PDB file of C-alpha atoms in Angstrom:
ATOM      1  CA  UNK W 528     145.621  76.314 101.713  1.00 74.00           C
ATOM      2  CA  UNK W 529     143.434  77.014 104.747  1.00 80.00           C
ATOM      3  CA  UNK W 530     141.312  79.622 102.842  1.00 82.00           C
ATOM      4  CA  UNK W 531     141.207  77.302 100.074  1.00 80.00           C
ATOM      5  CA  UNK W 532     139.708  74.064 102.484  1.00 84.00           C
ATOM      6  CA  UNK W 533     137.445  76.037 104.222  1.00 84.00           C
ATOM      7  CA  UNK W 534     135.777  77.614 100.889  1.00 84.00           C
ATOM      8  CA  UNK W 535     136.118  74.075  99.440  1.00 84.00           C
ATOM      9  CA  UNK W 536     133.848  72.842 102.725  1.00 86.00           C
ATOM     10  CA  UNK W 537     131.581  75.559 102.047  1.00 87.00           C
ATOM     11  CA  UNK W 538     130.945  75.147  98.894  1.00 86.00           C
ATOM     12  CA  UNK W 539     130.148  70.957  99.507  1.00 86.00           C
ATOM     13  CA  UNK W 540     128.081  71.329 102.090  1.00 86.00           C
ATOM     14  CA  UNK W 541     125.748  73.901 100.343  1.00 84.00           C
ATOM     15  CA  UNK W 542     125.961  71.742  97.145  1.00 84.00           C
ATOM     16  CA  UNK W 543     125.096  68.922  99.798  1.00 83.00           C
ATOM     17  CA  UNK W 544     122.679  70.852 101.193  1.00 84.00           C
ATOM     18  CA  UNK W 545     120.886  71.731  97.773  1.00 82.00           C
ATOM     19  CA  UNK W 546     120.852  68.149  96.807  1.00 81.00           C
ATOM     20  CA  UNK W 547     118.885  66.565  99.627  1.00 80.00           C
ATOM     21  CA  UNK W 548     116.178  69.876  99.359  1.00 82.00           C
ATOM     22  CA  UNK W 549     115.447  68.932  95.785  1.00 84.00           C
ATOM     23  CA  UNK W 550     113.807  65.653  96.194  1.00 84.00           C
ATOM     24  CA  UNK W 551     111.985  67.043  99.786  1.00 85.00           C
ATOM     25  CA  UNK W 552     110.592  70.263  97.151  1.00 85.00           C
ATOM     26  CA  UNK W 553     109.892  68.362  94.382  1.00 88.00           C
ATOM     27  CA  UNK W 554     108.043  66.245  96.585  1.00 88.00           C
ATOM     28  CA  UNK W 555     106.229  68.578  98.103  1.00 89.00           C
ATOM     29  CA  UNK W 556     105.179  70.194  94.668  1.00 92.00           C
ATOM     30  CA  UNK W 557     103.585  67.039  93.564  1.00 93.00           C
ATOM     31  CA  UNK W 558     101.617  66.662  96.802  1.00 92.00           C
ATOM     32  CA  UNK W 559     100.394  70.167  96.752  1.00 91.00           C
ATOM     33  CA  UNK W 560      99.898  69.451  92.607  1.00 93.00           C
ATOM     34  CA  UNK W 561      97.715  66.127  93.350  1.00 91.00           C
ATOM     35  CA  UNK W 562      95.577  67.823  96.349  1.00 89.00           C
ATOM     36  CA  UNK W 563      94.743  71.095  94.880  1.00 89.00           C
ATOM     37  CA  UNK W 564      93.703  68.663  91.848  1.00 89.00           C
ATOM     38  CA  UNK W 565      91.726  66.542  93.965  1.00 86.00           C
ATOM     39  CA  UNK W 566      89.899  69.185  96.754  1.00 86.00           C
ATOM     40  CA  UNK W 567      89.213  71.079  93.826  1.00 87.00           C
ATOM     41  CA  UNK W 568      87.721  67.820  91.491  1.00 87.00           C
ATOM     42  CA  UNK W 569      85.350  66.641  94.669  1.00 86.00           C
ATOM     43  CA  UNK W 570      84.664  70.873  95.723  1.00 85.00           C
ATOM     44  CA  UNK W 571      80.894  70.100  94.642  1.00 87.00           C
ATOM     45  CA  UNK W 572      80.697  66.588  97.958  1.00 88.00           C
ATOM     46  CA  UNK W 573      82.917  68.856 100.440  1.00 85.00           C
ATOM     47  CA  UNK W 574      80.536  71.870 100.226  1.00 84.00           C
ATOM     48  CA  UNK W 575      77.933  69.507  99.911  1.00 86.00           C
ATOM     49  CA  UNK W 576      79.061  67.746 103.150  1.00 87.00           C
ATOM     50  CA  UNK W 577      79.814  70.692 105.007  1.00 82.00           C
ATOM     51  CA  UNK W 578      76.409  72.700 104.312  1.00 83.00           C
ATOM     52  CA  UNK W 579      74.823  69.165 106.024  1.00 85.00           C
ATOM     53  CA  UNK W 580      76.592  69.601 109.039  1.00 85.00           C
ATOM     54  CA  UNK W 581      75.278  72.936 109.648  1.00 85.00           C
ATOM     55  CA  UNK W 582      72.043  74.608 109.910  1.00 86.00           C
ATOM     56  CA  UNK W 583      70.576  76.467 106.953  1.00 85.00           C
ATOM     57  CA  UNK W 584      70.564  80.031 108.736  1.00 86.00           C
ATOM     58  CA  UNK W 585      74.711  79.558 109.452  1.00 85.00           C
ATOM     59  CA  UNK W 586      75.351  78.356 106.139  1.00 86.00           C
ATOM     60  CA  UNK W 587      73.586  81.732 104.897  1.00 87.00           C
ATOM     61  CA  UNK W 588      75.802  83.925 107.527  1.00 89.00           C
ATOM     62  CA  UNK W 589      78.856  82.510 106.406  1.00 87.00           C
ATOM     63  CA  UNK W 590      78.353  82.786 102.902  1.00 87.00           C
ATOM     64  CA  UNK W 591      77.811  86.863 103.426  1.00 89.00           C
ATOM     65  CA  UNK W 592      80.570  87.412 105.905  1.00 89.00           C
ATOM     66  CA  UNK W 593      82.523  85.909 103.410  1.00 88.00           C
ATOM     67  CA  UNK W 594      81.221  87.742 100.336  1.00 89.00           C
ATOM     68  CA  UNK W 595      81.809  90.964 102.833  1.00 85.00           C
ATOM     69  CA  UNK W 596      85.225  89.980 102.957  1.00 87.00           C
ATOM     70  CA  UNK W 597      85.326  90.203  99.719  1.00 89.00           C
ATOM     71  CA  UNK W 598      84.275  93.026  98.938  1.00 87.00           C
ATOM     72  CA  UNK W 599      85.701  95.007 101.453  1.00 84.00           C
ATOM     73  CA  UNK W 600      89.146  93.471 100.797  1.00 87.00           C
ATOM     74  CA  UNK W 601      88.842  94.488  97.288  1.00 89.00           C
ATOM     75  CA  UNK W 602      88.129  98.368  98.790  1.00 87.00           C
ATOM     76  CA  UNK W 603      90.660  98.516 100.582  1.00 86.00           C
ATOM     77  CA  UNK W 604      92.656  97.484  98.097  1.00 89.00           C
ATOM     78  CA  UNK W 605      91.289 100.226  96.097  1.00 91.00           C
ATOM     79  CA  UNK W 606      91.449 102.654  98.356  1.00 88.00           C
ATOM     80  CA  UNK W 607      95.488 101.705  98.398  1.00 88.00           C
ATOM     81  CA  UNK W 608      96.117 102.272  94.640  1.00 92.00           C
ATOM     82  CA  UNK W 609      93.782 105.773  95.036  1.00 92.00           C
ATOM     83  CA  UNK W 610      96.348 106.784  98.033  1.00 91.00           C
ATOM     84  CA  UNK W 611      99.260 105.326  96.010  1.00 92.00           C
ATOM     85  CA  UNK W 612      98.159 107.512  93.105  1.00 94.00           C
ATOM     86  CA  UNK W 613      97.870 110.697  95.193  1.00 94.00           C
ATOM     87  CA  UNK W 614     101.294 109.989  96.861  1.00 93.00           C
ATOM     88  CA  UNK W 615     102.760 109.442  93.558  1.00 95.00           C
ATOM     89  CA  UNK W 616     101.810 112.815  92.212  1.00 95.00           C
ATOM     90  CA  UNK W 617     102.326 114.578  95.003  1.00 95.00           C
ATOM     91  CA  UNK W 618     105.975 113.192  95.043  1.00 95.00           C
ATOM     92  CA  UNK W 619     106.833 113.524  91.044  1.00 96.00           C
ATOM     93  CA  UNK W 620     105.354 117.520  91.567  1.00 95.00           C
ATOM     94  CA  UNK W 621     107.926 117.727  94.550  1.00 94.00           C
ATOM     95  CA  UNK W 622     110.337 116.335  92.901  1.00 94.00           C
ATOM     96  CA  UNK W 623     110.171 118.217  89.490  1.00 94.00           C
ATOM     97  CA  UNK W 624     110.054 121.884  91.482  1.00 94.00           C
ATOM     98  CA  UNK W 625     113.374 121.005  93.245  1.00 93.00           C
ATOM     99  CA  UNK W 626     114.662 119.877  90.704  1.00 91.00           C
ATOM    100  CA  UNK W 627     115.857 115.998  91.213  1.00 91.00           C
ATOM    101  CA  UNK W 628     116.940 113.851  88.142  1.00 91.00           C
ATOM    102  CA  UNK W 629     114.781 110.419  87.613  1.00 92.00           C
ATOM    103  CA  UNK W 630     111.197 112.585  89.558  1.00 92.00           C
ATOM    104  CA  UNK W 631     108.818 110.508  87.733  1.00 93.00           C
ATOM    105  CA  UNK W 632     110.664 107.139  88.143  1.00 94.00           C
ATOM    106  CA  UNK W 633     111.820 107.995  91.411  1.00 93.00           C
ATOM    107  CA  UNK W 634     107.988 109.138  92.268  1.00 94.00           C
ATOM    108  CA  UNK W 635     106.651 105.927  91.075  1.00 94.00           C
ATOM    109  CA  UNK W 636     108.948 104.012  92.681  1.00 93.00           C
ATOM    110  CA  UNK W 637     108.420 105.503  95.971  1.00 92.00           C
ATOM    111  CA  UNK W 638     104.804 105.328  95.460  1.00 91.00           C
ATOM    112  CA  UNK W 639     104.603 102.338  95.172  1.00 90.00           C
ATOM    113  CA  UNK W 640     106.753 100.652  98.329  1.00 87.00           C
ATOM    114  CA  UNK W 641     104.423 103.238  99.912  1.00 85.00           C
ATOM    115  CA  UNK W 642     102.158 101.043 100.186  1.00 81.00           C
ATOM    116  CA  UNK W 643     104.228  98.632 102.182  1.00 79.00           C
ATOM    117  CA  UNK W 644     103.202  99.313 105.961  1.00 73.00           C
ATOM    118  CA  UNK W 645     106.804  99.644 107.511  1.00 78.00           C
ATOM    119  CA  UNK W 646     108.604 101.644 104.894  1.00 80.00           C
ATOM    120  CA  UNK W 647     106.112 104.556 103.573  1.00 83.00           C
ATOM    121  CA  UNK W 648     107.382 107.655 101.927  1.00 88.00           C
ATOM    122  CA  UNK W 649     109.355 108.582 105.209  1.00 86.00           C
ATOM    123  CA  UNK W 650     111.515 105.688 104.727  1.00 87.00           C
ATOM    124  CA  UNK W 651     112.872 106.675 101.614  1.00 90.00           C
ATOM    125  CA  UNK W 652     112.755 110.605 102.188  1.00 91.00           C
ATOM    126  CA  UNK W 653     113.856 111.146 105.423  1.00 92.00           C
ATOM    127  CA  UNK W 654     116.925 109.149 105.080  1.00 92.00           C
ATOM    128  CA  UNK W 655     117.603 111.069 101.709  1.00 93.00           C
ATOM    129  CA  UNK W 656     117.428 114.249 103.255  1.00 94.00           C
ATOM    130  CA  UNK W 657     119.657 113.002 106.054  1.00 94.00           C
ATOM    131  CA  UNK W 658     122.167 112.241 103.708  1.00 94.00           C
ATOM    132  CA  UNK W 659     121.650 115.147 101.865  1.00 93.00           C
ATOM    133  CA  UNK W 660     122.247 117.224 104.844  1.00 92.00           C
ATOM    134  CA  UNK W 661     125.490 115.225 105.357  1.00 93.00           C
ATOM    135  CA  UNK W 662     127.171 115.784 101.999  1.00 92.00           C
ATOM    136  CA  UNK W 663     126.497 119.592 102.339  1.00 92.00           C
ATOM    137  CA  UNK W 664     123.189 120.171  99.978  1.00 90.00           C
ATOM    138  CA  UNK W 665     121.129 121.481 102.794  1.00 92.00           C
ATOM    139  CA  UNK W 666     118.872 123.235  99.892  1.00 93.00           C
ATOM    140  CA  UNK W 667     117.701 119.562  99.000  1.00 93.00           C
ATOM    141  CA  UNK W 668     117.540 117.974 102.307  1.00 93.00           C
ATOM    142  CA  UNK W 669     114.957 120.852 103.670  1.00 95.00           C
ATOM    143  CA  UNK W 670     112.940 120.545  99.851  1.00 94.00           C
ATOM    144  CA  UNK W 671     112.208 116.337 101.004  1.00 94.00           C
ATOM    145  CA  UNK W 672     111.613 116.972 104.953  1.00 94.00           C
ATOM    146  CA  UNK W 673     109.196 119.822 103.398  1.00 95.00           C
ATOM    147  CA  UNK W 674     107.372 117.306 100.989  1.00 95.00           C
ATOM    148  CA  UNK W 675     107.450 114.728 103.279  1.00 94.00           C
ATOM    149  CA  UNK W 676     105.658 117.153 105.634  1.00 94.00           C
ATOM    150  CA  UNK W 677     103.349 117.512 102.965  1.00 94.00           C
ATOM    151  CA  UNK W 678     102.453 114.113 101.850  1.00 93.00           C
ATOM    152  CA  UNK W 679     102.245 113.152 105.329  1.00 90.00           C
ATOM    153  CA  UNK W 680     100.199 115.557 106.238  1.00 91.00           C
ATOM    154  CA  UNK W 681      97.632 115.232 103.271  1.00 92.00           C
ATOM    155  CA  UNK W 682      97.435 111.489 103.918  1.00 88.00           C
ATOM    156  CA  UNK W 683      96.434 111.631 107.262  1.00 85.00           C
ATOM    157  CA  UNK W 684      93.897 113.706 106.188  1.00 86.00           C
ATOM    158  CA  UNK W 685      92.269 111.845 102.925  1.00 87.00           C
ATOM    159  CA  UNK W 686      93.202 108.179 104.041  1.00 83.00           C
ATOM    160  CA  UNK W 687      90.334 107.927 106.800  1.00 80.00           C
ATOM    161  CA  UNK W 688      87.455 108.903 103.927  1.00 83.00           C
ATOM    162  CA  UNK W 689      88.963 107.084 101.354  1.00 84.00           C
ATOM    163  CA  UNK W 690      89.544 103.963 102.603  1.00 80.00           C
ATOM    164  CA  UNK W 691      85.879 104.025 104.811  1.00 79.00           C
ATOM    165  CA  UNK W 692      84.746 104.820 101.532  1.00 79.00           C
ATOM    166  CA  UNK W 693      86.002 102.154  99.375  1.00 80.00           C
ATOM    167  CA  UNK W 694      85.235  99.483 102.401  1.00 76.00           C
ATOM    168  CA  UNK W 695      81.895 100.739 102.816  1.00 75.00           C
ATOM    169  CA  UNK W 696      81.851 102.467 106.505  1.00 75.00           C
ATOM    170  CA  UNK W 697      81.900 105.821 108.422  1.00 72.00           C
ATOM    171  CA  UNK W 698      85.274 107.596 107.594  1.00 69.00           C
ATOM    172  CA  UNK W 699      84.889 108.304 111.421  1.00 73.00           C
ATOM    173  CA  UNK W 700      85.287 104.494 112.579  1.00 73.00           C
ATOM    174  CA  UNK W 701      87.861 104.101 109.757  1.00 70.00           C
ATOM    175  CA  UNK W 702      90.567 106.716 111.974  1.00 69.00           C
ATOM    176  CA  UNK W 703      89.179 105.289 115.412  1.00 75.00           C
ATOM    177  CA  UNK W 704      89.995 101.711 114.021  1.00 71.00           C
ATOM    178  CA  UNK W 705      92.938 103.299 112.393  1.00 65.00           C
ATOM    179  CA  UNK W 706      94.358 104.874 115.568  1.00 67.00           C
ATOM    180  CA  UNK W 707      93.385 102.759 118.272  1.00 63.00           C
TER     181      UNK W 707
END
């Protein structure tokens, strides 16, 4: 009867809970709704009323830092799917010579949360081959530190001219910025 009141107080107070967030999101749908609505109705008076407030020359250096931005935002992002697309093949060719059920799913997978900054390849192969090592199949364990080895190895070397290249500077600033 205990277990039964306490999971009959849980489940209340998270139906309770739910039911007093509804009106607070639905509310704050509709605001965000009506404002994006109305900034984006009266865009043409705002930028008209913040260009007065500045000088002509600032307005112009804004406009191309942000059009910079841009640009080098969408490089970058570039440059990520043309690593992500190296890693990826790299991976499903590893994968295929040693053998491992699922290598193209399992490469695109991979190659994909790749991309992620925390995780990366190593966070999916180095744990596998620790487990692999645990259960017994050293053979595999040493095939994923080896690939690892090698996609991290050919990354370091591509990603400075490929992403300084896609953002539109010297692949030698690109590794400073990238290691400092």
């Amino acid at each position: 009867s205990t277990n039964l009141t306490d999971l009959l107080k849980s489940i209340t107070k998270g139906a309770y809970i739910t039911a007093v967030s509804i009106p607070e999101t639905l509310l704050f749908i509709i605001i965000t709704i009506l404002s994006t609505f109305f900034i984006s109705s009266d865009r043409e008076k705002i930028s008209k009323f913040f260009t007065s407030q500045f000088p002509e020359s600032w307005i112009n250096k804004i406009k191309n830092i942000i059009n910079d931005m841009f640009s080098a935002l969408l490089g970058y992002i570039k440059a990520q799917l043309i690593l992500m697309a190296i890693t990826f093949t790299e991976l499903f060719i590893g994968f295929t010579l040693i053998r491992i059920k699922y290598s193209l799913l399992l490469a695109f997978i991979i190659s994909i949360l790749d991309a992620l900054p925390i995780l990366g390849t190593g966070g999916f192969l180095v744990p596998w081959s620790i487990y692999s090592f645990l259960t017994g199949n050293v053979r595999i364990g040493v095939s994923l530190l080896i690939l690892y080895g090698i996609i991290l190895t050919v990354r370091q070397l591509i990603e400075p001219k490929i992403v300084g290249t896609q953002i539109g500077i010297y692949p030698l600033v690109t590794l400073i910025a990238m290691y400092s």
